mmCIF file of C-alpha atoms in Angstrom:
data_model
loop_
_atom_site.group_PDB
_atom_site.id
_atom_site.type_symbol
_atom_site.label_atom_id
_atom_site.label_comp_id
_atom_site.label_asym_id
_atom_site.label_seq_id
_atom_site.Cartn_x
_atom_site.Cartn_y
_atom_site.Cartn_z
ATOM 1 C CA MET A 1 100.659 110.944 126.980
ATOM 2 C CA LEU A 2 104.405 110.361 127.464
ATOM 3 C CA LEU A 3 104.087 109.966 131.235
ATOM 4 C CA THR A 4 101.188 107.565 130.799
ATOM 5 C CA LEU A 5 103.125 105.400 128.345
ATOM 6 C CA LEU A 6 106.192 105.375 130.574
ATOM 7 C CA ALA A 7 104.014 104.352 133.506
ATOM 8 C CA LEU A 8 102.561 101.522 131.436
ATOM 9 C CA ALA A 9 106.061 100.445 130.455
ATOM 10 C CA ALA A 10 107.133 100.432 134.106
ATOM 11 C CA ALA A 11 104.077 98.390 135.078
ATOM 12 C CA VAL A 12 104.820 95.834 132.377
ATOM 13 C CA ALA A 13 108.483 95.602 133.326
ATOM 14 C CA ALA A 14 107.729 95.280 137.026
ATOM 15 C CA GLN A 15 105.264 92.421 136.915
ATOM 16 C CA ASP A 16 106.418 89.064 138.264
ATOM 17 C CA THR A 17 105.925 86.462 135.563
ATOM 18 C CA ALA A 18 108.725 84.139 136.559
ATOM 19 C CA ARG A 19 106.309 81.172 136.628
ATOM 20 C CA THR A 20 102.758 81.620 135.383
ATOM 21 C CA ILE A 21 100.093 79.136 134.331
ATOM 22 C CA LEU A 22 97.553 80.262 131.759
ATOM 23 C CA ARG A 23 94.481 78.065 132.151
ATOM 24 C CA ALA A 24 92.775 77.616 128.777
ATOM 25 C CA ALA A 25 89.440 75.975 127.997
ATOM 26 C CA THR A 26 90.190 76.016 124.252
ATOM 27 C CA LEU A 27 93.611 76.448 122.691
ATOM 28 C CA LEU A 28 94.333 77.023 118.989
ATOM 29 C CA ASP A 29 98.068 76.429 118.695
ATOM 30 C CA GLY A 30 98.685 78.415 115.479
ATOM 31 C CA ARG A 31 99.695 75.314 113.527
ATOM 32 C CA GLY A 32 96.197 73.968 112.981
ATOM 33 C CA GLY A 33 95.875 72.084 116.266
ATOM 34 C CA VAL A 34 93.130 72.420 118.887
ATOM 35 C CA GLN A 35 93.391 71.413 122.549
ATOM 36 C CA HIS A 36 90.918 71.694 125.395
ATOM 37 C CA ASN A 37 91.254 72.198 129.155
ATOM 38 C CA VAL A 38 94.996 72.733 129.249
ATOM 39 C CA ASP A 39 97.501 74.577 131.412
ATOM 40 C CA ILE A 40 100.203 76.592 129.646
ATOM 41 C CA LEU A 41 103.232 77.011 131.883
ATOM 42 C CA VAL A 42 105.199 80.179 131.121
ATOM 43 C CA VAL A 43 108.645 80.511 132.688
ATOM 44 C CA GLY A 44 110.238 83.889 132.148
ATOM 45 C CA ASN A 45 109.494 84.891 128.567
ATOM 46 C CA ARG A 46 108.997 81.391 127.165
ATOM 47 C CA ILE A 47 106.446 78.619 127.079
ATOM 48 C CA ALA A 48 107.814 75.748 129.172
ATOM 49 C CA ARG A 49 105.103 73.158 128.569
ATOM 50 C CA ILE A 50 101.442 72.538 127.807
ATOM 51 C CA THR A 51 99.702 69.899 129.867
ATOM 52 C CA ALA A 52 96.220 68.711 130.757
ATOM 53 C CA ARG A 53 94.657 70.844 133.468
ATOM 54 C CA GLY A 54 95.884 69.700 136.852
ATOM 55 C CA PRO A 55 97.218 70.709 140.278
ATOM 56 C CA VAL A 56 99.125 73.975 140.424
ATOM 57 C CA PRO A 57 102.681 73.781 141.788
ATOM 58 C CA ALA A 58 103.492 75.980 144.756
ATOM 59 C CA GLY A 59 104.613 79.489 143.897
ATOM 60 C CA VAL A 60 103.081 79.516 140.414
ATOM 61 C CA ARG A 61 100.643 82.262 139.540
ATOM 62 C CA VAL A 62 97.481 81.172 137.739
ATOM 63 C CA VAL A 63 95.645 83.275 135.178
ATOM 64 C CA ASP A 64 92.365 81.507 134.464
ATOM 65 C CA LEU A 65 91.128 82.580 131.041
ATOM 66 C CA GLY A 66 87.712 81.031 131.575
ATOM 67 C CA ASP A 67 85.834 80.065 128.438
ATOM 68 C CA ARG A 68 87.834 82.342 126.152
ATOM 69 C CA THR A 69 89.676 80.944 123.120
ATOM 70 C CA VAL A 70 93.453 81.121 123.455
ATOM 71 C CA LEU A 71 95.707 81.708 120.427
ATOM 72 C CA PRO A 72 99.276 82.750 119.616
ATOM 73 C CA GLY A 73 99.839 86.465 119.315
ATOM 74 C CA PHE A 74 98.993 87.566 115.800
ATOM 75 C CA ILE A 75 101.597 88.790 113.295
ATOM 76 C CA ASP A 76 100.889 91.506 110.725
ATOM 77 C CA ALA A 77 103.342 91.190 107.829
ATOM 78 C CA HIS A 78 102.664 94.683 106.425
ATOM 79 C CA THR A 79 102.009 97.775 108.531
ATOM 80 C CA HIS A 80 102.934 101.456 108.733
ATOM 81 C CA PRO A 81 102.889 102.379 112.441
ATOM 82 C CA VAL A 82 104.324 105.868 111.950
ATOM 83 C CA TRP A 83 101.385 106.952 109.764
ATOM 84 C CA TYR A 84 98.910 109.040 111.751
ATOM 85 C CA PHE A 85 96.435 111.904 111.583
ATOM 86 C CA ASN A 86 97.909 115.186 112.778
ATOM 87 C CA ARG A 87 96.418 117.930 114.936
ATOM 88 C CA GLN A 88 94.516 119.234 111.914
ATOM 89 C CA ASN A 89 92.947 115.768 111.573
ATOM 90 C CA ARG A 90 94.798 115.232 108.314
ATOM 91 C CA LEU A 91 97.387 112.672 107.240
ATOM 92 C CA HIS A 92 100.706 113.681 108.753
ATOM 93 C CA THR A 93 103.273 114.873 106.227
ATOM 94 C CA ALA A 94 106.833 116.076 106.666
ATOM 95 C CA ASN A 95 105.914 119.760 106.330
ATOM 96 C CA ASP A 96 102.705 119.974 108.407
ATOM 97 C CA GLY A 97 104.392 121.507 111.447
ATOM 98 C CA ASP A 98 104.322 118.516 113.795
ATOM 99 C CA THR A 99 107.504 118.108 115.821
ATOM 100 C CA PRO A 100 109.522 114.867 115.902
ATOM 101 C CA ALA A 101 108.351 114.348 119.483
ATOM 102 C CA GLN A 102 104.709 114.630 118.469
ATOM 103 C CA SER A 103 105.258 112.195 115.623
ATOM 104 C CA ILE A 104 106.919 109.548 117.766
ATOM 105 C CA LEU A 105 104.167 109.884 120.377
ATOM 106 C CA ALA A 106 101.566 109.245 117.689
ATOM 107 C CA ALA A 107 103.526 106.242 116.413
ATOM 108 C CA THR A 108 103.795 104.899 119.965
ATOM 109 C CA ALA A 109 100.040 105.221 120.413
ATOM 110 C CA ASN A 110 99.536 103.325 117.130
ATOM 111 C CA ALA A 111 101.875 100.574 118.284
ATOM 112 C CA TYR A 112 100.068 100.278 121.611
ATOM 113 C CA ALA A 113 96.655 100.067 119.925
ATOM 114 C CA THR A 114 98.015 97.327 117.666
ATOM 115 C CA LEU A 115 99.337 95.362 120.638
ATOM 116 C CA LEU A 116 96.045 95.601 122.511
ATOM 117 C CA ALA A 117 94.323 94.229 119.401
ATOM 118 C CA GLY A 118 96.343 91.027 119.801
ATOM 119 C CA PHE A 119 99.134 91.693 117.308
ATOM 120 C CA THR A 120 102.356 91.028 119.171
ATOM 121 C CA THR A 121 104.634 91.280 116.113
ATOM 122 C CA ILE A 122 104.462 93.540 113.060
ATOM 123 C CA GLN A 123 106.579 94.135 109.989
ATOM 124 C CA SER A 124 106.790 97.799 109.053
ATOM 125 C CA VAL A 125 107.583 98.630 105.429
ATOM 126 C CA GLY A 126 108.736 101.235 106.101
ATOM 127 C CA SER A 127 110.165 104.457 107.480
ATOM 128 C CA ARG A 128 113.490 105.567 108.932
ATOM 129 C CA SER A 129 111.772 106.533 112.177
ATOM 130 C CA ASP A 130 110.670 102.924 112.693
ATOM 131 C CA ALA A 131 114.100 102.156 114.104
ATOM 132 C CA ASP A 132 113.635 104.235 117.260
ATOM 133 C CA LEU A 133 110.176 102.780 117.881
ATOM 134 C CA ARG A 134 111.466 99.242 117.331
ATOM 135 C CA ASP A 135 114.434 99.710 119.632
ATOM 136 C CA TRP A 136 112.548 101.402 122.476
ATOM 137 C CA ILE A 137 109.946 98.641 122.492
ATOM 138 C CA ALA A 138 112.651 95.975 122.436
ATOM 139 C CA THR A 139 114.997 97.470 125.032
ATOM 140 C CA GLN A 140 113.110 99.992 127.165
ATOM 141 C CA GLY A 141 109.856 98.181 127.934
ATOM 142 C CA LEU A 142 107.697 100.533 125.868
ATOM 143 C CA PRO A 143 104.405 98.677 125.325
ATOM 144 C CA GLY A 144 104.048 97.709 121.703
ATOM 145 C CA PRO A 145 104.467 94.823 119.312
ATOM 146 C CA ARG A 146 107.815 93.413 118.298
ATOM 147 C CA ILE A 147 108.777 95.352 115.150
ATOM 148 C CA LEU A 148 110.767 94.378 112.092
ATOM 149 C CA THR A 149 111.424 97.280 109.743
ATOM 150 C CA SER A 150 112.759 97.924 106.266
ATOM 151 C CA LEU A 151 113.507 101.553 107.171
ATOM 152 C CA ASP A 152 112.974 103.690 104.049
ATOM 153 C CA PRO A 153 111.874 101.682 100.998
ATOM 154 C CA LEU A 154 113.687 101.743 97.667
ATOM 155 C CA THR A 155 111.535 103.658 95.195
ATOM 156 C CA ASP A 156 113.817 105.393 92.681
ATOM 157 C CA ARG A 157 113.304 103.745 89.303
ATOM 158 C CA THR A 158 116.054 105.872 87.698
ATOM 159 C CA LEU A 159 118.953 104.332 89.626
ATOM 160 C CA SER A 160 121.432 101.939 88.073
ATOM 161 C CA ALA A 161 121.756 98.374 89.281
ATOM 162 C CA ASP A 162 124.995 99.241 91.088
ATOM 163 C CA SER A 163 123.383 102.212 92.816
ATOM 164 C CA LEU A 164 120.491 100.038 93.984
ATOM 165 C CA ARG A 165 122.911 97.440 95.338
ATOM 166 C CA ALA A 166 124.688 100.212 97.232
ATOM 167 C CA LEU A 167 121.367 101.303 98.769
ATOM 168 C CA VAL A 168 120.721 97.753 99.914
ATOM 169 C CA ARG A 169 124.107 97.721 101.642
ATOM 170 C CA GLN A 170 123.335 101.123 103.161
ATOM 171 C CA ARG A 171 120.018 99.896 104.604
ATOM 172 C CA LYS A 172 121.806 96.900 106.079
ATOM 173 C CA ALA A 173 124.357 99.200 107.736
ATOM 174 C CA GLN A 174 121.543 101.417 109.069
ATOM 175 C CA GLY A 175 119.988 98.432 110.838
ATOM 176 C CA ALA A 176 117.186 97.372 108.502
ATOM 177 C CA ASP A 177 115.698 93.962 109.204
ATOM 178 C CA LEU A 178 114.624 93.576 105.561
ATOM 179 C CA ILE A 179 114.516 95.467 102.281
ATOM 180 C CA LYS A 180 111.312 97.001 100.883
ATOM 181 C CA LEU A 181 111.172 98.008 97.229
ATOM 182 C CA PHE A 182 108.568 99.254 94.786
ATOM 183 C CA ALA A 183 108.265 97.204 91.611
ATOM 184 C CA SER A 184 105.104 99.012 90.525
ATOM 185 C CA ALA A 185 103.371 102.326 90.857
ATOM 186 C CA SER A 186 100.675 102.934 93.469
ATOM 187 C CA ILE A 187 97.266 101.436 92.810
ATOM 188 C CA ARG A 188 96.006 105.035 92.642
ATOM 189 C CA GLU A 189 98.327 105.568 89.668
ATOM 190 C CA GLY A 190 97.407 102.367 87.837
ATOM 191 C CA GLY A 191 99.848 99.932 89.469
ATOM 192 C CA GLN A 192 102.003 99.337 86.380
ATOM 193 C CA GLN A 193 105.554 97.973 86.666
ATOM 194 C CA SER A 194 107.996 100.727 87.594
ATOM 195 C CA MET A 195 111.335 98.977 88.226
ATOM 196 C CA SER A 196 112.807 96.905 85.422
ATOM 197 C CA ASP A 197 113.403 93.199 85.759
ATOM 198 C CA SER A 198 117.163 93.805 85.896
ATOM 199 C CA GLN A 199 116.735 96.332 88.713
ATOM 200 C CA LEU A 200 114.673 93.796 90.658
ATOM 201 C CA VAL A 201 117.396 91.194 90.163
ATOM 202 C CA ALA A 202 120.000 93.661 91.456
ATOM 203 C CA VAL A 203 118.077 94.554 94.629
ATOM 204 C CA CYS A 204 116.851 91.104 95.562
ATOM 205 C CA GLY A 205 120.143 89.434 94.662
ATOM 206 C CA GLU A 206 122.170 91.865 96.774
ATOM 207 C CA ALA A 207 119.769 91.515 99.701
ATOM 208 C CA GLN A 208 119.950 87.745 99.549
ATOM 209 C CA ALA A 209 123.751 87.886 99.511
ATOM 210 C CA LEU A 210 123.594 89.987 102.696
ATOM 211 C CA GLY A 211 121.105 87.659 104.407
ATOM 212 C CA LEU A 212 118.178 90.066 104.113
ATOM 213 C CA ARG A 213 114.649 89.267 102.980
ATOM 214 C CA THR A 214 112.942 91.410 100.334
ATOM 215 C CA VAL A 215 109.334 92.609 100.388
ATOM 216 C CA VAL A 216 108.083 93.948 97.069
ATOM 217 C CA HIS A 217 105.203 96.330 96.379
ATOM 218 C CA ALA A 218 103.694 95.059 93.109
ATOM 219 C CA HIS A 219 100.206 95.388 91.645
ATOM 220 C CA SER A 220 100.461 94.421 87.992
ATOM 221 C CA ALA A 221 100.924 90.826 86.892
ATOM 222 C CA ALA A 222 104.142 91.843 85.111
ATOM 223 C CA ALA A 223 105.589 93.392 88.283
ATOM 224 C CA VAL A 224 104.678 90.346 90.375
ATOM 225 C CA ARG A 225 106.217 88.045 87.753
ATOM 226 C CA GLY A 226 109.392 90.140 87.649
ATOM 227 C CA ALA A 227 109.765 90.080 91.439
ATOM 228 C CA THR A 228 109.197 86.332 91.504
ATOM 229 C CA LEU A 229 111.751 85.569 88.798
ATOM 230 C CA ALA A 230 114.232 87.914 90.533
ATOM 231 C CA GLY A 231 114.141 85.700 93.619
ATOM 232 C CA CYS A 232 112.512 88.294 95.874
ATOM 233 C CA THR A 233 111.130 86.874 99.109
ATOM 234 C CA GLN A 234 107.629 88.286 99.428
ATOM 235 C CA VAL A 235 105.216 90.110 97.126
ATOM 236 C CA GLU A 236 102.623 92.562 98.445
ATOM 237 C CA HIS A 237 99.204 93.462 97.045
ATOM 238 C CA GLY A 238 99.066 91.895 93.558
ATOM 239 C CA ILE A 239 95.637 93.331 92.870
ATOM 240 C CA PHE A 240 95.979 92.597 89.108
ATOM 241 C CA VAL A 241 97.704 89.232 89.504
ATOM 242 C CA THR A 242 96.799 86.369 87.159
ATOM 243 C CA GLN A 243 96.559 82.647 87.730
ATOM 244 C CA ASP A 244 99.707 81.850 85.755
ATOM 245 C CA VAL A 245 101.702 84.267 87.907
ATOM 246 C CA LEU A 246 100.248 82.837 91.124
ATOM 247 C CA SER A 247 101.272 79.366 89.951
ATOM 248 C CA LEU A 248 104.779 80.676 89.190
ATOM 249 C CA MET A 249 105.001 82.114 92.715
ATOM 250 C CA ALA A 250 104.014 78.736 94.163
ATOM 251 C CA GLN A 251 106.663 76.992 92.051
ATOM 252 C CA ARG A 252 109.372 79.437 93.086
ATOM 253 C CA GLY A 253 108.414 79.501 96.789
ATOM 254 C CA THR A 254 107.593 83.229 96.774
ATOM 255 C CA TYR A 255 105.347 84.348 99.617
ATOM 256 C CA PHE A 256 102.223 86.275 98.625
ATOM 257 C CA ASP A 257 100.695 88.914 100.888
ATOM 258 C CA PRO A 258 97.419 90.266 99.432
ATOM 259 C CA GLN A 259 95.026 92.585 101.263
ATOM 260 C CA CYS A 260 91.297 91.942 101.495
ATOM 261 C CA ALA A 261 89.533 95.183 102.466
ATOM 262 C CA LEU A 262 90.901 97.055 105.481
ATOM 263 C CA VAL A 263 93.338 99.323 103.656
ATOM 264 C CA PHE A 264 90.841 100.257 100.933
ATOM 265 C CA ARG A 265 87.929 100.763 103.316
ATOM 266 C CA ASN A 266 90.122 102.803 105.650
ATOM 267 C CA TYR A 267 91.150 105.163 102.859
ATOM 268 C CA LEU A 268 87.575 105.535 101.643
ATOM 269 C CA ASP A 269 86.142 106.005 105.144
ATOM 270 C CA ASN A 270 88.796 108.636 105.950
ATOM 271 C CA ARG A 271 88.734 110.304 102.556
ATOM 272 C CA THR A 272 88.589 113.864 103.895
ATOM 273 C CA ARG A 273 91.724 113.240 105.943
ATOM 274 C CA TYR A 274 93.717 112.081 102.893
ATOM 275 C CA GLN A 275 92.124 114.053 100.034
ATOM 276 C CA GLY A 276 94.526 116.323 98.160
ATOM 277 C CA ILE A 277 97.725 114.922 99.667
ATOM 278 C CA GLY A 278 100.041 113.358 97.075
ATOM 279 C CA ASN A 279 98.131 110.914 94.873
ATOM 280 C CA TYR A 280 95.055 110.909 97.107
ATOM 281 C CA THR A 281 93.018 112.605 94.401
ATOM 282 C CA ASP A 282 89.495 112.132 93.075
ATOM 283 C CA SER A 283 90.829 109.789 90.415
ATOM 284 C CA GLY A 284 92.886 107.890 92.990
ATOM 285 C CA PHE A 285 89.865 107.319 95.215
ATOM 286 C CA ALA A 286 87.834 106.250 92.193
ATOM 287 C CA VAL A 287 90.458 103.581 91.449
ATOM 288 C CA MET A 288 90.310 102.271 95.020
ATOM 289 C CA GLU A 289 86.530 102.031 94.868
ATOM 290 C CA ARG A 290 86.803 100.180 91.571
ATOM 291 C CA VAL A 291 89.404 97.620 92.695
ATOM 292 C CA LEU A 292 87.928 96.902 96.120
ATOM 293 C CA PRO A 293 85.727 94.067 94.788
ATOM 294 C CA LEU A 294 88.791 92.531 93.089
ATOM 295 C CA ALA A 295 90.691 92.113 96.359
ATOM 296 C CA ALA A 296 88.649 89.264 97.827
ATOM 297 C CA ALA A 297 88.481 87.568 94.418
ATOM 298 C CA ASP A 298 92.294 87.693 94.174
ATOM 299 C CA ILE A 299 92.624 86.106 97.600
ATOM 300 C CA ARG A 300 90.128 83.400 96.682
ATOM 301 C CA MET A 301 92.188 82.627 93.562
ATOM 302 C CA ALA A 302 95.438 82.651 95.558
ATOM 303 C CA LEU A 303 94.052 80.296 98.188
ATOM 304 C CA ALA A 304 93.030 77.868 95.450
ATOM 305 C CA THR A 305 96.554 77.857 93.963
ATOM 306 C CA SER A 306 98.273 74.651 95.020
ATOM 307 C CA GLY A 307 101.427 75.208 97.068
ATOM 308 C CA LEU A 308 101.154 79.000 97.263
ATOM 309 C CA LYS A 309 101.949 80.417 100.691
ATOM 310 C CA VAL A 310 99.431 83.197 101.322
ATOM 311 C CA LEU A 311 100.522 85.422 104.208
ATOM 312 C CA TYR A 312 98.574 87.882 106.339
ATOM 313 C CA GLY A 313 99.378 91.573 106.123
ATOM 314 C CA THR A 314 96.961 94.466 106.317
ATOM 315 C CA ASP A 315 98.889 97.508 105.051
ATOM 316 C CA ALA A 316 97.515 99.312 108.116
ATOM 317 C CA VAL A 317 98.010 103.066 107.724
ATOM 318 C CA ALA A 318 96.641 106.088 109.593
ATOM 319 C CA GLY A 319 93.156 105.262 110.810
ATOM 320 C CA ALA A 320 93.573 101.472 110.673
ATOM 321 C CA HIS A 321 95.896 100.772 113.604
ATOM 322 C CA GLY A 322 94.237 98.521 116.168
ATOM 323 C CA HIS A 323 91.818 97.192 113.535
ATOM 324 C CA ASN A 324 94.353 94.743 112.114
ATOM 325 C CA ALA A 325 92.070 91.715 112.517
ATOM 326 C CA GLU A 326 89.535 93.063 110.029
ATOM 327 C CA ASP A 327 91.226 91.452 107.036
ATOM 328 C CA LEU A 328 91.073 88.053 108.747
ATOM 329 C CA ILE A 329 87.337 88.527 109.015
ATOM 330 C CA CYS A 330 87.172 89.664 105.389
ATOM 331 C CA ARG A 331 89.183 86.678 104.174
ATOM 332 C CA VAL A 332 86.789 84.275 105.864
ATOM 333 C CA GLU A 333 83.545 86.082 105.078
ATOM 334 C CA ARG A 334 84.314 87.347 101.563
ATOM 335 C CA ALA A 335 87.137 85.190 100.195
ATOM 336 C CA GLY A 336 85.871 81.898 101.591
ATOM 337 C CA GLU A 337 88.970 81.037 103.612
ATOM 338 C CA ALA A 338 88.536 78.495 106.405
ATOM 339 C CA PRO A 339 88.889 80.231 109.793
ATOM 340 C CA MET A 340 91.678 77.927 110.968
ATOM 341 C CA HIS A 341 93.583 78.476 107.716
ATOM 342 C CA ALA A 342 93.344 82.247 108.145
ATOM 343 C CA ILE A 343 94.526 82.028 111.754
ATOM 344 C CA VAL A 344 97.514 79.879 110.744
ATOM 345 C CA ALA A 345 98.394 82.471 108.084
ATOM 346 C CA ALA A 346 98.483 85.221 110.723
ATOM 347 C CA THR A 347 100.557 83.149 113.143
ATOM 348 C CA SER A 348 102.889 80.289 112.206
ATOM 349 C CA LEU A 349 103.013 80.945 108.448
ATOM 350 C CA ASN A 350 103.816 84.618 108.978
ATOM 351 C CA ALA A 351 106.468 83.651 111.518
ATOM 352 C CA GLU A 352 108.043 81.371 108.924
ATOM 353 C CA ALA A 353 108.026 84.120 106.294
ATOM 354 C CA LEU A 354 109.621 86.598 108.707
ATOM 355 C CA GLY A 355 112.316 84.115 109.702
ATOM 356 C CA LEU A 356 111.002 83.928 113.264
ATOM 357 C CA SER A 357 109.430 80.466 113.423
ATOM 358 C CA ASP A 358 111.976 79.378 116.033
ATOM 359 C CA ARG A 359 110.750 82.162 118.344
ATOM 360 C CA ILE A 360 107.088 82.975 117.742
ATOM 361 C CA GLY A 361 103.977 82.097 115.746
ATOM 362 C CA ALA A 362 102.662 79.155 117.756
ATOM 363 C CA ILE A 363 101.857 78.055 121.280
ATOM 364 C CA ALA A 364 104.477 75.382 121.766
ATOM 365 C CA ALA A 365 107.164 74.531 124.290
ATOM 366 C CA GLY A 366 110.334 76.554 123.795
ATOM 367 C CA LEU A 367 108.777 79.457 121.922
ATOM 368 C CA GLU A 368 108.357 82.948 123.322
ATOM 369 C CA ALA A 369 105.142 83.412 125.247
ATOM 370 C CA ASP A 370 103.175 85.600 122.852
ATOM 371 C CA ILE A 371 99.649 84.514 123.774
ATOM 372 C CA ILE A 372 96.253 86.153 123.383
ATOM 373 C CA ALA A 373 92.647 85.249 124.187
ATOM 374 C CA VAL A 374 89.399 86.295 122.545
ATOM 375 C CA ASP A 375 85.821 86.207 123.739
ATOM 376 C CA GLY A 376 84.062 83.530 121.710
ATOM 377 C CA ASP A 377 85.106 80.830 119.268
ATOM 378 C CA PRO A 378 86.669 82.196 116.046
ATOM 379 C CA LEU A 379 86.369 78.809 114.340
ATOM 380 C CA HIS A 380 82.593 79.273 114.388
ATOM 381 C CA ASP A 381 82.413 83.071 114.501
ATOM 382 C CA ILE A 382 85.442 84.754 112.974
ATOM 383 C CA THR A 383 84.303 88.133 114.344
ATOM 384 C CA ALA A 384 85.443 86.892 117.763
ATOM 385 C CA LEU A 385 88.881 88.114 116.672
ATOM 386 C CA ARG A 386 87.616 91.645 117.246
ATOM 387 C CA ARG A 387 87.066 90.775 120.913
ATOM 388 C CA VAL A 388 90.607 90.405 122.223
ATOM 389 C CA SER A 389 90.511 90.508 126.009
ATOM 390 C CA PHE A 390 93.909 89.095 127.002
ATOM 391 C CA VAL A 391 97.368 89.802 125.624
ATOM 392 C CA MET A 392 100.691 88.412 126.800
ATOM 393 C CA LYS A 393 103.848 89.370 124.930
ATOM 394 C CA GLY A 394 107.115 87.685 125.790
ATOM 395 C CA GLY A 395 105.694 86.341 129.040
ATOM 396 C CA ARG A 396 104.373 89.694 130.257
ATOM 397 C CA VAL A 397 100.670 90.365 130.573
ATOM 398 C CA VAL A 398 99.768 93.676 128.949
ATOM 399 C CA ARG A 399 96.016 93.218 128.831
ATOM 400 C CA ASN A 400 93.484 91.165 130.766
ATOM 401 C CA ASP A 401 89.879 92.322 130.319
ATOM 402 C CA GLY A 402 91.260 95.785 129.616
ATOM 403 C CA ILE A 403 93.243 95.971 132.875
ATOM 404 C CA MET A 404 97.016 96.473 132.874
ATOM 405 C CA ARG A 405 98.878 94.301 135.371
#
């Protein structure tokens, strides 16, 4: 596995993409725009210009994408790439006997599967081992999505405000790109608020002072309200959120990142691999079955809330990596979201939320060349997003009809 991945990394690093034209029949730019019959000129790792299809300058390589639909690389605002199933086909835990090398190989395979699915950037929230995966992808050519990580999340509800502020500073010093904290218990434990409002103020205030974003796990309406009033950047899940709290989030500019189905379906479909580990109990699975119908209804309510910025994050865990587009399909088919709106959420809006809109999230001159293509037209058939057949990340082609170049 290691030799194969290193060979793939070498192939990616060696390819000559100094000047490449991607020829697109249909282009969705990630900001709501559609263009037809265009040439995208990529110079180095950036998009130089987009023009009507025309003569090809000498020395420029052409990649004709035929009748495929071309989009920006997708962004998943909530993933867990280091979660995997171990050699016993069970969720990996710290004491199951797997070595650190085996764990990082599994995480690398997850990252590669995610990249091939068209997700060129992910936000992992989080694990200390994310840092090595992030850095090797960024500096050593390991094939995988660009990673932002919170490192270990803040979960201890017994700590004082000063102790929590110190942990925020520690994460910053350790190289975290953002801070992840738990404002509520797991959905399998009822999802009630676990950190006090004053603790939330301490964490999110300290992070803001240090220039770090905060991503908050919160299920209950009280926990979401507390995170919003504390000035936290982004709230995850919100399965029990209410309309008044959604309106408050819109007023305060808080990003909302609900999940539609993938994480719940993945747990239920892989029940035997999780059962008996931590809070993956019979009662916990019963809760997930019960709340699954609420998820799409929550998203429908959020989308109808004027001014609320609804992000795209899947909470992909072991078993879900590489299936990250499933929640886009769910949001369109079950929550009634317009396909273009869902695509914008997973591209330019996510880039804005992650503080990366000057680099990624759209197909536009000056941005990094994160570009994918799918077979079919997702504006008319959202399931086309399952059929990714071309991936370019940072100007380097990593997939074209399943062939590495």
